[in-house]
Coordinates of N, CA and C in Angstrom, one line a residue:
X1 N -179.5 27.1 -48.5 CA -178.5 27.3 -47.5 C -177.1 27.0 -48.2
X2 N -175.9 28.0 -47.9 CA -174.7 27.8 -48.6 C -173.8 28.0 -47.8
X3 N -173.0 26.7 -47.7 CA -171.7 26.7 -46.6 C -170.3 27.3 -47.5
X4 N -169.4 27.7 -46.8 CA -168.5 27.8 -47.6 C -167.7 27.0 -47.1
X5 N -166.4 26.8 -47.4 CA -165.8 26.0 -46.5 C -164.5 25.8 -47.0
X6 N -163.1 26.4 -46.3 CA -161.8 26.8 -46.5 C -161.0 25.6 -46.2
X7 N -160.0 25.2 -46.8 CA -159.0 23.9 -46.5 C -157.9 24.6 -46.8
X8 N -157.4 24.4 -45.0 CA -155.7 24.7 -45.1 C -155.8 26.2 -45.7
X9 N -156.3 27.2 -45.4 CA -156.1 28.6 -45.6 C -154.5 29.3 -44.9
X10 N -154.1 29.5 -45.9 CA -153.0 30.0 -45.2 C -152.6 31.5 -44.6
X11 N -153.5 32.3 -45.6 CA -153.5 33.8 -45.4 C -154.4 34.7 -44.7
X12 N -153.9 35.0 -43.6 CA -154.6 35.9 -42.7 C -155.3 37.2 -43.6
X13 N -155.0 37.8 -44.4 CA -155.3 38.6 -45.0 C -156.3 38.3 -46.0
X14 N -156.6 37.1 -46.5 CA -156.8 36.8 -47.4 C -159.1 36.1 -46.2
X15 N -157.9 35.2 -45.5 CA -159.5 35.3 -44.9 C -160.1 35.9 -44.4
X16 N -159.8 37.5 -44.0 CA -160.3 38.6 -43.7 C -161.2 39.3 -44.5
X17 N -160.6 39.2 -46.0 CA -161.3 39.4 -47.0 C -162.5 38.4 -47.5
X18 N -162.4 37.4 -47.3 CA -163.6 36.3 -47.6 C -164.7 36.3 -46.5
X19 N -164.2 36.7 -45.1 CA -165.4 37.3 -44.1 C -165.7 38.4 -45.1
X20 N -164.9 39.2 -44.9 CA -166.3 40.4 -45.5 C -166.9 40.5 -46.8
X21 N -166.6 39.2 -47.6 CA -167.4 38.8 -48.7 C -168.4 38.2 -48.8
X22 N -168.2 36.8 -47.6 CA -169.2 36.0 -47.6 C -170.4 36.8 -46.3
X23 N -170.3 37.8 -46.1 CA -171.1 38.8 -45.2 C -172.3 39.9 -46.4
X24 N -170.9 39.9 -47.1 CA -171.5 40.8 -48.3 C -172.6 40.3 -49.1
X25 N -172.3 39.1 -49.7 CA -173.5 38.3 -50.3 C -174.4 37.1 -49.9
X26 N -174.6 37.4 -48.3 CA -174.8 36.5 -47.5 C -174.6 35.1 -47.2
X27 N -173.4 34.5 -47.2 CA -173.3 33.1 -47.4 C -173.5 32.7 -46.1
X28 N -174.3 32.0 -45.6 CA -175.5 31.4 -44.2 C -173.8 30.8 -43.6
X29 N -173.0 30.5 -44.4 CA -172.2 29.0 -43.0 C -170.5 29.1 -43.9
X30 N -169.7 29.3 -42.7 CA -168.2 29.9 -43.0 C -167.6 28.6 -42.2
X31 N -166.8 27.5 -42.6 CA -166.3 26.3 -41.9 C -164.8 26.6 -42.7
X32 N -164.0 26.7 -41.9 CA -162.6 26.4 -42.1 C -161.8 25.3 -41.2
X33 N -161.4 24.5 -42.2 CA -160.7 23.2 -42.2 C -158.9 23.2 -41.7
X34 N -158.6 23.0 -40.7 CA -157.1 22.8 -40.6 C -156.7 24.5 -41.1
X35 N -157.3 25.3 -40.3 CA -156.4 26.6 -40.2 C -155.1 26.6 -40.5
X36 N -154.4 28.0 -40.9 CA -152.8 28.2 -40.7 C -152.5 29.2 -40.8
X37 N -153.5 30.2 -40.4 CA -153.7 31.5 -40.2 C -153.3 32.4 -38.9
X38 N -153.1 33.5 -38.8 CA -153.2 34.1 -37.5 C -154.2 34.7 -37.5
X39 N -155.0 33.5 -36.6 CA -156.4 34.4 -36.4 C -156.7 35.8 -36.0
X40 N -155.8 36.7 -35.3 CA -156.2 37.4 -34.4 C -156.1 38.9 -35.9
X41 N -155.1 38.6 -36.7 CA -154.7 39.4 -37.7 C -155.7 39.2 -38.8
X42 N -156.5 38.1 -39.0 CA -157.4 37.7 -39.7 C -158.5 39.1 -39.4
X43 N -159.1 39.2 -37.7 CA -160.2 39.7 -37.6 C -159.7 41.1 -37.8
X44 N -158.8 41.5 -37.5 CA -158.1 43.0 -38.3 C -158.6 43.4 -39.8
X45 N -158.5 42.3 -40.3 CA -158.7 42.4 -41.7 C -159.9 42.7 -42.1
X46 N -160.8 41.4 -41.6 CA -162.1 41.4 -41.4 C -163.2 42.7 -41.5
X47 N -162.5 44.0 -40.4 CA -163.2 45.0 -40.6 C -164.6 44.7 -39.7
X48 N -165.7 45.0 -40.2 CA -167.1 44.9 -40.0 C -167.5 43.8 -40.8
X49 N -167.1 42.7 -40.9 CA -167.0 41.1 -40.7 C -167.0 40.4 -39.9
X50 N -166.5 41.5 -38.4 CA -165.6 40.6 -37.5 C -166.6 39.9 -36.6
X51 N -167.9 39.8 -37.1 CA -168.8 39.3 -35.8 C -169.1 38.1 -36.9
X52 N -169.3 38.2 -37.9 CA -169.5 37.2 -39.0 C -167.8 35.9 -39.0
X53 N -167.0 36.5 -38.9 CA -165.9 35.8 -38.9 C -165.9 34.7 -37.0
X54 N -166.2 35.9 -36.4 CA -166.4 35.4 -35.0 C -167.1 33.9 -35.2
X55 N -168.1 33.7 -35.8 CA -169.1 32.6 -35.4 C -168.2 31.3 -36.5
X56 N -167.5 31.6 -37.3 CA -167.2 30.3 -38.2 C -167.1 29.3 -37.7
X57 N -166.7 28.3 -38.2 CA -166.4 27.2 -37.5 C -165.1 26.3 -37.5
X58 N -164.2 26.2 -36.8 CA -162.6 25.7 -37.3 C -162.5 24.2 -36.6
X59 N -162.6 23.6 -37.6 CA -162.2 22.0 -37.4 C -161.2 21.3 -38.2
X60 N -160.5 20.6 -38.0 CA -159.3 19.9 -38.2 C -159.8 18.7 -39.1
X61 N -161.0 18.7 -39.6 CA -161.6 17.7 -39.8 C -162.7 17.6 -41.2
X62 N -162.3 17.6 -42.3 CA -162.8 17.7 -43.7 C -164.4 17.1 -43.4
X63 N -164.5 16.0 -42.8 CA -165.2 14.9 -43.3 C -166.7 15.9 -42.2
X64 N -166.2 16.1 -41.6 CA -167.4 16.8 -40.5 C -167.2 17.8 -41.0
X65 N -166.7 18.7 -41.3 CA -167.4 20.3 -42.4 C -168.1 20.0 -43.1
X66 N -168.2 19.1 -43.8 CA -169.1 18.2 -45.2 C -170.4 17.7 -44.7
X67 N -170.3 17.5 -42.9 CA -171.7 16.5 -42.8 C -173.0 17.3 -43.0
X68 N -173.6 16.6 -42.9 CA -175.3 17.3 -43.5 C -174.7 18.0 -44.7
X69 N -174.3 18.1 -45.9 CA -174.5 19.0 -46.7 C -175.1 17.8 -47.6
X70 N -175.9 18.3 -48.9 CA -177.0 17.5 -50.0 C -176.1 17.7 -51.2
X71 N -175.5 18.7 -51.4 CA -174.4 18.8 -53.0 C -173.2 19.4 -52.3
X72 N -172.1 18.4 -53.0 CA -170.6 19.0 -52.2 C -169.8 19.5 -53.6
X73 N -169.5 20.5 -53.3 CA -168.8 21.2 -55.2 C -167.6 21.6 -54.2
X74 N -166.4 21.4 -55.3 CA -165.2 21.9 -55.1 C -164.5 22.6 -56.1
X75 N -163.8 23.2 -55.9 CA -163.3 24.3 -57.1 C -161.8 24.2 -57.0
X76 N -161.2 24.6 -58.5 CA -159.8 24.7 -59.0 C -159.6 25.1 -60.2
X77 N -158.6 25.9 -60.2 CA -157.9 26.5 -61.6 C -157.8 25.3 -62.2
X78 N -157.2 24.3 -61.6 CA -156.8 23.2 -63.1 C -158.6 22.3 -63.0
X79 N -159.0 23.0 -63.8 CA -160.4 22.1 -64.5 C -160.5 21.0 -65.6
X80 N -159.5 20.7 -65.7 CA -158.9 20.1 -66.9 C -157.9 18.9 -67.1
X81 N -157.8 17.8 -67.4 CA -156.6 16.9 -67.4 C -156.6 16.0 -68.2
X82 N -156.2 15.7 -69.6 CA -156.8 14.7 -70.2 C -156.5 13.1 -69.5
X83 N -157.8 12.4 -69.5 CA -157.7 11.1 -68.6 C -157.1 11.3 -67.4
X84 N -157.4 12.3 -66.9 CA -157.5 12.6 -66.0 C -159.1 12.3 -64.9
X85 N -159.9 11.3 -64.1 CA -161.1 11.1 -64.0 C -161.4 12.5 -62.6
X86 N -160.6 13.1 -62.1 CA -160.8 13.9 -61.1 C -161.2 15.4 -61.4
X87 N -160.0 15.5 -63.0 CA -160.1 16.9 -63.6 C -161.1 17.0 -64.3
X88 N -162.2 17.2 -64.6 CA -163.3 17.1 -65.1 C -164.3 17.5 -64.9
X89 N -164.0 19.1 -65.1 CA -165.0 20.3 -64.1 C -166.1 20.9 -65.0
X90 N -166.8 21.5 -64.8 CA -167.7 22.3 -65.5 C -167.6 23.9 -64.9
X91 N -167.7 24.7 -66.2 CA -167.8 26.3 -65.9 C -168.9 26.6 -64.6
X92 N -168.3 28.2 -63.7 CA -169.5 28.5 -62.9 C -170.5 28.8 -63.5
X93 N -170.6 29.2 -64.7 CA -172.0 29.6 -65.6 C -172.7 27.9 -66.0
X94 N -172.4 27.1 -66.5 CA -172.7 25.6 -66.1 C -173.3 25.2 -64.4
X95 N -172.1 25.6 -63.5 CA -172.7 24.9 -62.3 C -173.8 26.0 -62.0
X96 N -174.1 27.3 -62.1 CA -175.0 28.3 -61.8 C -176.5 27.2 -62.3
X97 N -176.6 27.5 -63.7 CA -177.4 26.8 -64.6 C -178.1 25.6 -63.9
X98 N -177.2 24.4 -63.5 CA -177.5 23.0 -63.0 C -178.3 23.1 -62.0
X99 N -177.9 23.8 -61.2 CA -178.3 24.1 -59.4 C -179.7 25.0 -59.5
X100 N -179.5 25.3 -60.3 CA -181.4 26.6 -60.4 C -182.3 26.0 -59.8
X101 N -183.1 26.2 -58.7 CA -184.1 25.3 -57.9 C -183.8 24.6 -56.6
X102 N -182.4 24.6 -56.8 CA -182.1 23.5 -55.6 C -182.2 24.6 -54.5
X103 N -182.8 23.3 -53.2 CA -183.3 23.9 -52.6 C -182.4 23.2 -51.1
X104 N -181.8 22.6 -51.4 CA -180.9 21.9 -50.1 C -179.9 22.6 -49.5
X105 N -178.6 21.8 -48.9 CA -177.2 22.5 -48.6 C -176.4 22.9 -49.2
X106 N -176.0 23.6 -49.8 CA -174.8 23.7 -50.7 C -173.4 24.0 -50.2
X107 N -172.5 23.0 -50.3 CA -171.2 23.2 -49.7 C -169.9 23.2 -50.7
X108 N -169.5 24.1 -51.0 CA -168.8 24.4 -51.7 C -167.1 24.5 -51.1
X109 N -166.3 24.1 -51.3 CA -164.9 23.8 -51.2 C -163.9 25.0 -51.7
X110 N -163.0 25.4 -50.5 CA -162.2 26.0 -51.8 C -160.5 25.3 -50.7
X111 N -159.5 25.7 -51.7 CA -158.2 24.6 -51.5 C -157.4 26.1 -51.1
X112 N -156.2 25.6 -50.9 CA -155.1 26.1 -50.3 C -154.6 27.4 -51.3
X113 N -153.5 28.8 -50.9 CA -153.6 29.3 -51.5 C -152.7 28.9 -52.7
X114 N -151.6 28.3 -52.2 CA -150.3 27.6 -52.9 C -150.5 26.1 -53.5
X115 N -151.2 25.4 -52.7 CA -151.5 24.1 -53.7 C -152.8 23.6 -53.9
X116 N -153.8 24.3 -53.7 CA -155.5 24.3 -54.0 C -155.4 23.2 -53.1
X117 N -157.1 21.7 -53.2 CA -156.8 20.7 -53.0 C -156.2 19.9 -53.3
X118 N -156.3 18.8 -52.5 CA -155.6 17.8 -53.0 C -157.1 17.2 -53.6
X119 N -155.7 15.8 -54.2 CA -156.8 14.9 -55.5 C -158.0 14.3 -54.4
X120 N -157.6 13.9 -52.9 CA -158.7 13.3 -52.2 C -159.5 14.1 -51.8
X121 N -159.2 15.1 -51.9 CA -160.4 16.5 -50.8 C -161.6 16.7 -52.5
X122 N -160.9 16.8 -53.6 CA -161.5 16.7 -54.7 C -162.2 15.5 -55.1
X123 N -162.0 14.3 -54.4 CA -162.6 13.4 -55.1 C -164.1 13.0 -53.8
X124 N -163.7 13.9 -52.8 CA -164.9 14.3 -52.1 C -166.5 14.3 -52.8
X125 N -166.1 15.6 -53.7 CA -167.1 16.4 -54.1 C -167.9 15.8 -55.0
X126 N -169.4 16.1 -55.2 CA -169.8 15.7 -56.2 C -169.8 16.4 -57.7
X127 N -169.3 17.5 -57.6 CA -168.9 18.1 -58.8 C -167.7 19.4 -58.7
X128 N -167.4 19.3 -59.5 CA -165.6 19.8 -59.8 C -166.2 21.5 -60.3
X129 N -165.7 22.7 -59.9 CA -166.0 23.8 -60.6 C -164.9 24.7 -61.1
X130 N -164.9 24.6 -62.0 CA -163.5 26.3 -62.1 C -164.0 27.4 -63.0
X131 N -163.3 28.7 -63.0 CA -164.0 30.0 -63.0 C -162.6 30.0 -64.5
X132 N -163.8 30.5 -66.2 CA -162.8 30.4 -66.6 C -162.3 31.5 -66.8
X133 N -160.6 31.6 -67.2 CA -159.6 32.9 -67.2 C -158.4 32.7 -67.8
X134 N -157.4 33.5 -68.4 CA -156.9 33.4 -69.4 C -155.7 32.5 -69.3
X135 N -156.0 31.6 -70.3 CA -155.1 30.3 -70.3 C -153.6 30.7 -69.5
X136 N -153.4 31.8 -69.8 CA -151.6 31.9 -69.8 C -151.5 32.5 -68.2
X137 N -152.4 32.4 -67.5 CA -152.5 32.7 -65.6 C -153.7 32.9 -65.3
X138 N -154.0 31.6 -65.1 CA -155.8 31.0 -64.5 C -155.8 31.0 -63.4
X139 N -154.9 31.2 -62.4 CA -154.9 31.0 -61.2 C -155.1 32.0 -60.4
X140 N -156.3 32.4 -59.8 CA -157.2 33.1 -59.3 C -156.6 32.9 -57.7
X141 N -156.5 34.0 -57.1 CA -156.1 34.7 -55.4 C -157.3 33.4 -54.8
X142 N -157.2 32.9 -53.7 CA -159.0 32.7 -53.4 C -159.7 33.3 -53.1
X143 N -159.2 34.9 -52.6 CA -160.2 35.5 -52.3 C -161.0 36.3 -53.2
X144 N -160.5 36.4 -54.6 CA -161.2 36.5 -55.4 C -162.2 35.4 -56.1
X145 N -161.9 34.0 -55.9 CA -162.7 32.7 -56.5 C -163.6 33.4 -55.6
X146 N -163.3 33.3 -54.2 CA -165.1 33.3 -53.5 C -165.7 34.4 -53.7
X147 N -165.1 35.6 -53.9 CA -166.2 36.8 -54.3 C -167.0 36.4 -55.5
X148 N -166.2 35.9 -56.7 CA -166.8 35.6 -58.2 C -167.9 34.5 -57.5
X149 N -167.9 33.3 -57.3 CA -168.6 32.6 -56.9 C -169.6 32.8 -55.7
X150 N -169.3 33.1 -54.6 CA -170.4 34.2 -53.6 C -171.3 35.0 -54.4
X151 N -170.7 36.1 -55.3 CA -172.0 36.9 -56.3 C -173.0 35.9 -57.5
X152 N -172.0 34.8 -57.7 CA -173.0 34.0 -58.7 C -174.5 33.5 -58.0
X153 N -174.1 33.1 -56.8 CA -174.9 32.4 -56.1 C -175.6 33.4 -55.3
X154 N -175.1 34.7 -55.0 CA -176.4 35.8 -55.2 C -177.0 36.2 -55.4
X155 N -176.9 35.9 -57.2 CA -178.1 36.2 -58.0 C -178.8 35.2 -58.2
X156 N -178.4 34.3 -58.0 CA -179.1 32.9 -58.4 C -180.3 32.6 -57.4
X157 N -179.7 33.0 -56.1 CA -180.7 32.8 -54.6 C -181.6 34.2 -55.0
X158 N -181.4 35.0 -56.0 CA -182.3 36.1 -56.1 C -182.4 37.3 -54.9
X159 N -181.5 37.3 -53.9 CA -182.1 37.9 -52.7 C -181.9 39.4 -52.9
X160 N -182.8 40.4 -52.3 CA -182.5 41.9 -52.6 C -181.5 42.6 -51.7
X161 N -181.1 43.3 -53.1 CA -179.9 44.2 -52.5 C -180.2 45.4 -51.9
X162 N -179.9 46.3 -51.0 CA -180.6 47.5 -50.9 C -180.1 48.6 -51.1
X163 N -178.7 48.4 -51.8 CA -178.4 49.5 -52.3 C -178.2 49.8 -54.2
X164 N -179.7 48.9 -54.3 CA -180.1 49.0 -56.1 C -181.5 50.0 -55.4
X165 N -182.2 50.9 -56.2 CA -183.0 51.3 -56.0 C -184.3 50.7 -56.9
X166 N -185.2 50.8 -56.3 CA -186.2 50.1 -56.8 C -186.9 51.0 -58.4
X167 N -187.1 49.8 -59.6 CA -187.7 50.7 -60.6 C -188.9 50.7 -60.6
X168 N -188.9 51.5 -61.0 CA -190.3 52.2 -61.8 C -191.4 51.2 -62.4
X169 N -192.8 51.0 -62.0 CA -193.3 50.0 -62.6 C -193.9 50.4 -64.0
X170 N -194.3 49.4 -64.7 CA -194.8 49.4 -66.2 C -196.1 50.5 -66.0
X171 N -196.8 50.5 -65.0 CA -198.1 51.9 -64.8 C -197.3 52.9 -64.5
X172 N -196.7 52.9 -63.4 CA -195.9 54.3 -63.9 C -195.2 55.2 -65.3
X173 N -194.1 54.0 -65.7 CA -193.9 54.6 -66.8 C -194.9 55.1 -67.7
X174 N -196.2 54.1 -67.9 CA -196.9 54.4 -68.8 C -197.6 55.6 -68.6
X175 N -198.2 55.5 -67.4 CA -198.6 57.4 -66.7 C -197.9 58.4 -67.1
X176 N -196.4 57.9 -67.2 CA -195.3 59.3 -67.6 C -195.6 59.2 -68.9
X177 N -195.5 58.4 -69.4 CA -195.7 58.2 -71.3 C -196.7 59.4 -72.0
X178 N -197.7 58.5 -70.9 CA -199.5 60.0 -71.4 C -198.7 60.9 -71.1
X179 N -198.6 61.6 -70.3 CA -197.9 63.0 -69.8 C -197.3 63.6 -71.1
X180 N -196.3 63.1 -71.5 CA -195.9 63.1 -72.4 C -196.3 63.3 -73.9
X181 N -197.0 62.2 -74.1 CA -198.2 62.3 -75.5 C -198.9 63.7 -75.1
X182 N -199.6 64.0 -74.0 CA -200.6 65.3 -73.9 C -199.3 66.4 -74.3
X183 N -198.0 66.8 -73.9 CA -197.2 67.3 -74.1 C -196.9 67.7 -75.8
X184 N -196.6 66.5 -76.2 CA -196.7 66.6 -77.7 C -197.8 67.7 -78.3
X185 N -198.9 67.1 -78.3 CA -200.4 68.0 -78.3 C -200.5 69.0 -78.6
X186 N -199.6 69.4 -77.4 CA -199.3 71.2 -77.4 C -198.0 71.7 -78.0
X187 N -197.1 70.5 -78.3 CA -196.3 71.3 -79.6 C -196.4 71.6 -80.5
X188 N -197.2 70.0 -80.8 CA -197.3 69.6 -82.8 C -198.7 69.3 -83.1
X189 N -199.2 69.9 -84.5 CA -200.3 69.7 -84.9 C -200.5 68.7 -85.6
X190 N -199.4 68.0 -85.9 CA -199.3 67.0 -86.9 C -199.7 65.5 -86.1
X191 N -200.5 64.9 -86.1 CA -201.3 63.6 -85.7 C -199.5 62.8 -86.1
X192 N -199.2 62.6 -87.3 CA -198.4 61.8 -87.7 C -197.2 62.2 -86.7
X193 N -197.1 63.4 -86.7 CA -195.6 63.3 -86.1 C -195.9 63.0 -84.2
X194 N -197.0 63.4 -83.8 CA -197.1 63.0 -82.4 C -196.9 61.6 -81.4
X195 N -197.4 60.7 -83.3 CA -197.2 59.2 -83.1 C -195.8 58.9 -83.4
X196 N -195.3 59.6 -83.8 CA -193.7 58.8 -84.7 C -193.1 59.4 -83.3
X197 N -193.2 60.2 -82.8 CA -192.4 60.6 -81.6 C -193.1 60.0 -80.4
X198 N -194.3 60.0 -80.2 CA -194.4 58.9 -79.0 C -193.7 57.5 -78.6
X199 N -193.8 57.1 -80.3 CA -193.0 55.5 -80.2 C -191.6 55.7 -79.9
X200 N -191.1 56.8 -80.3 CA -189.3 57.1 -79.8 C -189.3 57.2 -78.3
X201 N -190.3 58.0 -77.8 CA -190.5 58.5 -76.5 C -190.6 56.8 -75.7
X202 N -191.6 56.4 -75.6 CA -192.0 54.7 -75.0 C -190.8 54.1 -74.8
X203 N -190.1 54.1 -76.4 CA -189.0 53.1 -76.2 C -188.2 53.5 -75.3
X204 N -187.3 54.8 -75.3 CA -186.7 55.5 -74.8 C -186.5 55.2 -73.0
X205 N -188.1 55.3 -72.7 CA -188.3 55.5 -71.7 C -188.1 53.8 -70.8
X206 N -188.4 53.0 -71.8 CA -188.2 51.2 -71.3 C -187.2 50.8 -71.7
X207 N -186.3 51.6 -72.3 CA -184.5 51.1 -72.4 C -184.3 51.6 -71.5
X208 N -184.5 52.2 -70.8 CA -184.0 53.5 -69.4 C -183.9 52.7 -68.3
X209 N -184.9 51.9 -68.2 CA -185.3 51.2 -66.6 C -185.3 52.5 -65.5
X210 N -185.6 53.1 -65.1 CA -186.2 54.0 -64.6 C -186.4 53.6 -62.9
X211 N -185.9 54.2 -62.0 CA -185.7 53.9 -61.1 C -187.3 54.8 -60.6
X212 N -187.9 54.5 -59.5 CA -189.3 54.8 -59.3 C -189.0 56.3 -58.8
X213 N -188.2 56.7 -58.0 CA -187.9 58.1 -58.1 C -187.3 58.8 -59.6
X214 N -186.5 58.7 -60.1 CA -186.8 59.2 -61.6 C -187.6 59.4 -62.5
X215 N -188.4 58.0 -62.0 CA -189.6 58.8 -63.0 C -190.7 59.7 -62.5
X216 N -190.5 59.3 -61.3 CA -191.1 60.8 -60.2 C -191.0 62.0 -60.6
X217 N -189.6 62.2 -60.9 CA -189.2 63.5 -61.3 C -189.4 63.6 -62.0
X218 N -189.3 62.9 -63.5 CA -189.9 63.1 -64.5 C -191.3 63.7 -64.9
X219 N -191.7 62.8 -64.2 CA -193.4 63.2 -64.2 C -194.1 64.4 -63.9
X220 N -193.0 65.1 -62.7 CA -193.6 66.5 -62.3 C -192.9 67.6 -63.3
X221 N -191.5 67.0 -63.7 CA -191.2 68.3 -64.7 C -192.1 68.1 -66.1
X222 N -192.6 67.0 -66.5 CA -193.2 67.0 -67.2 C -194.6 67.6 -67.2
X223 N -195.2 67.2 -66.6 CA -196.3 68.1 -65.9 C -196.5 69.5 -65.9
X224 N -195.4 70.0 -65.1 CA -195.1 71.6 -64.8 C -195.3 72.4 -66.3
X225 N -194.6 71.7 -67.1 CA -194.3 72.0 -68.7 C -195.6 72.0 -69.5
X226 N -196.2 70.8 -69.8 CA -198.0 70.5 -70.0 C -198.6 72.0 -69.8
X227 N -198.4 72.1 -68.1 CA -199.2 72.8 -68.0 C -199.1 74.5 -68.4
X228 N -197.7 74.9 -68.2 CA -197.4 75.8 -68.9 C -197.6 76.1 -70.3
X229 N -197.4 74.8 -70.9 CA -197.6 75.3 -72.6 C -199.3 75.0 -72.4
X230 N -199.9 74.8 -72.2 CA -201.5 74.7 -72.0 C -201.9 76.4 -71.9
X231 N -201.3 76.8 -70.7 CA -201.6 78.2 -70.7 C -201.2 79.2 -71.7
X232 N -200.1 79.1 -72.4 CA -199.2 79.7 -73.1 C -200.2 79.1 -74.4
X233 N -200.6 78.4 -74.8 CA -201.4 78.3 -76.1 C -203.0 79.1 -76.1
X234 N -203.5 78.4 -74.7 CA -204.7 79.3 -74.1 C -204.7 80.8 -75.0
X235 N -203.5 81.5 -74.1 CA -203.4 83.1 -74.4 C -203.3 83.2 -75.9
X236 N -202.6 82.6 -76.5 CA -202.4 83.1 -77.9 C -203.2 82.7 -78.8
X237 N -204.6 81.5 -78.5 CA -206.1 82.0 -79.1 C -206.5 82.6 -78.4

């Protein structure tokens, strides 16, 4: 379960865009903290978010967005401070890594657009996160932090996308593979070279990742062909 959870958002435009992100990569729970938004311009934005935006939850109140959650992460451009005990963050590729398994709440923080949080909303959290980017303007829109971080935690929850097509399994390919080898057959007489080219072929075909209709097609044009050079050798013994 992964809450998200806005403090002091100021941009109507900007949370319109974080509904239809956190819709995009499922994020279960949208809590925004002390609004400063116009809502009404917000759900404009929104688009086909606007029923996912509808349900959020707006309270004036940090401490109850936080309740029931099991791990509280907060995020900020400045990751960094020397002796500093607050600044003291770890990469999302770090927090991705740590979390693998967990199976609790996860409530994730994000801060204002113009002054992130403050040092108390950060000293909330049980761990500090920042996204890294080039020293000379680290300071990420939020609506970009939550997409980069929303997708991290997409892959990480594993969940299926449905607009990846599904590939090709390792029997299939290998079905297409024979196909293939029998194809050789009827080109080349040479044993040696049938094998030096099937190994190009195999590989070829498993660096491909091969979506299960691709290799569909494959398989019949390959086929159609087999069978034509089959007959076409037939005739000419």
């Amino acid at each position: 379960m992964v809450r998200f959870i806005l403090v002091g958002i100021e941009g109507s435009f900007n949370l319109g865009l974080i509904a239809r992100t956190c819709m995009n990569f499922k994020i279960d729970e949208l809590f925004i903290v002390e609004s400063r938004v116009d809502l009404s311009e917000a759900f404009k934005y929104a688009a086909n978010a606007y029923s996912y935006l509808s349900k959020a939850i707006f309270t004036d109140c940090l401490t109850s967005a936080l309740k029931n959650c099991d791990l509280i992460v907060a995020t900020s451009a400045i990751g960094y401070s020397p002796g500093d005990v607050v600044r003291q963050a770890i990469s999302i590729e770090e927090f991705v890594e740590n979390i693998r398994g967990f199976n609790g709440r996860l409530a994730v923080l994000f801060g204002r657009e113009s002054t992130g949080l403050t040092r108390n909303e950060i000293s909330k959290a049980d761990i500090l996160v920042t996204i890294p980017a080039n020293p000379e303007y680290s300071v990420l829109n939020i609506s970009q932090s939550v997409a980069i971080i929303a997708w991290e935690l997409w892959k990480l929850r594993e969940l299926k996308a449905v607009n990846i097509p599904p590939k090709a399994s390792r029997d299939e390919i290998d079905q297409l593979n024979k196909l293939i080898y029998s194809v050789s057959h009827e080109l080349f007489k040479t044993i040696d070279k049938i094998e030096r080219l099937q190994t190009v072929w195999r590989r070829v075909l498993y660096r491909s990742h091969l979506s299960k209709y691709e290799c569909k097609l494959l398989e019949y044009w390959f086929r159609r062909l087999n069978n034509k050079l089959k007959r076409t050798n037939k005739n000419i013994s």
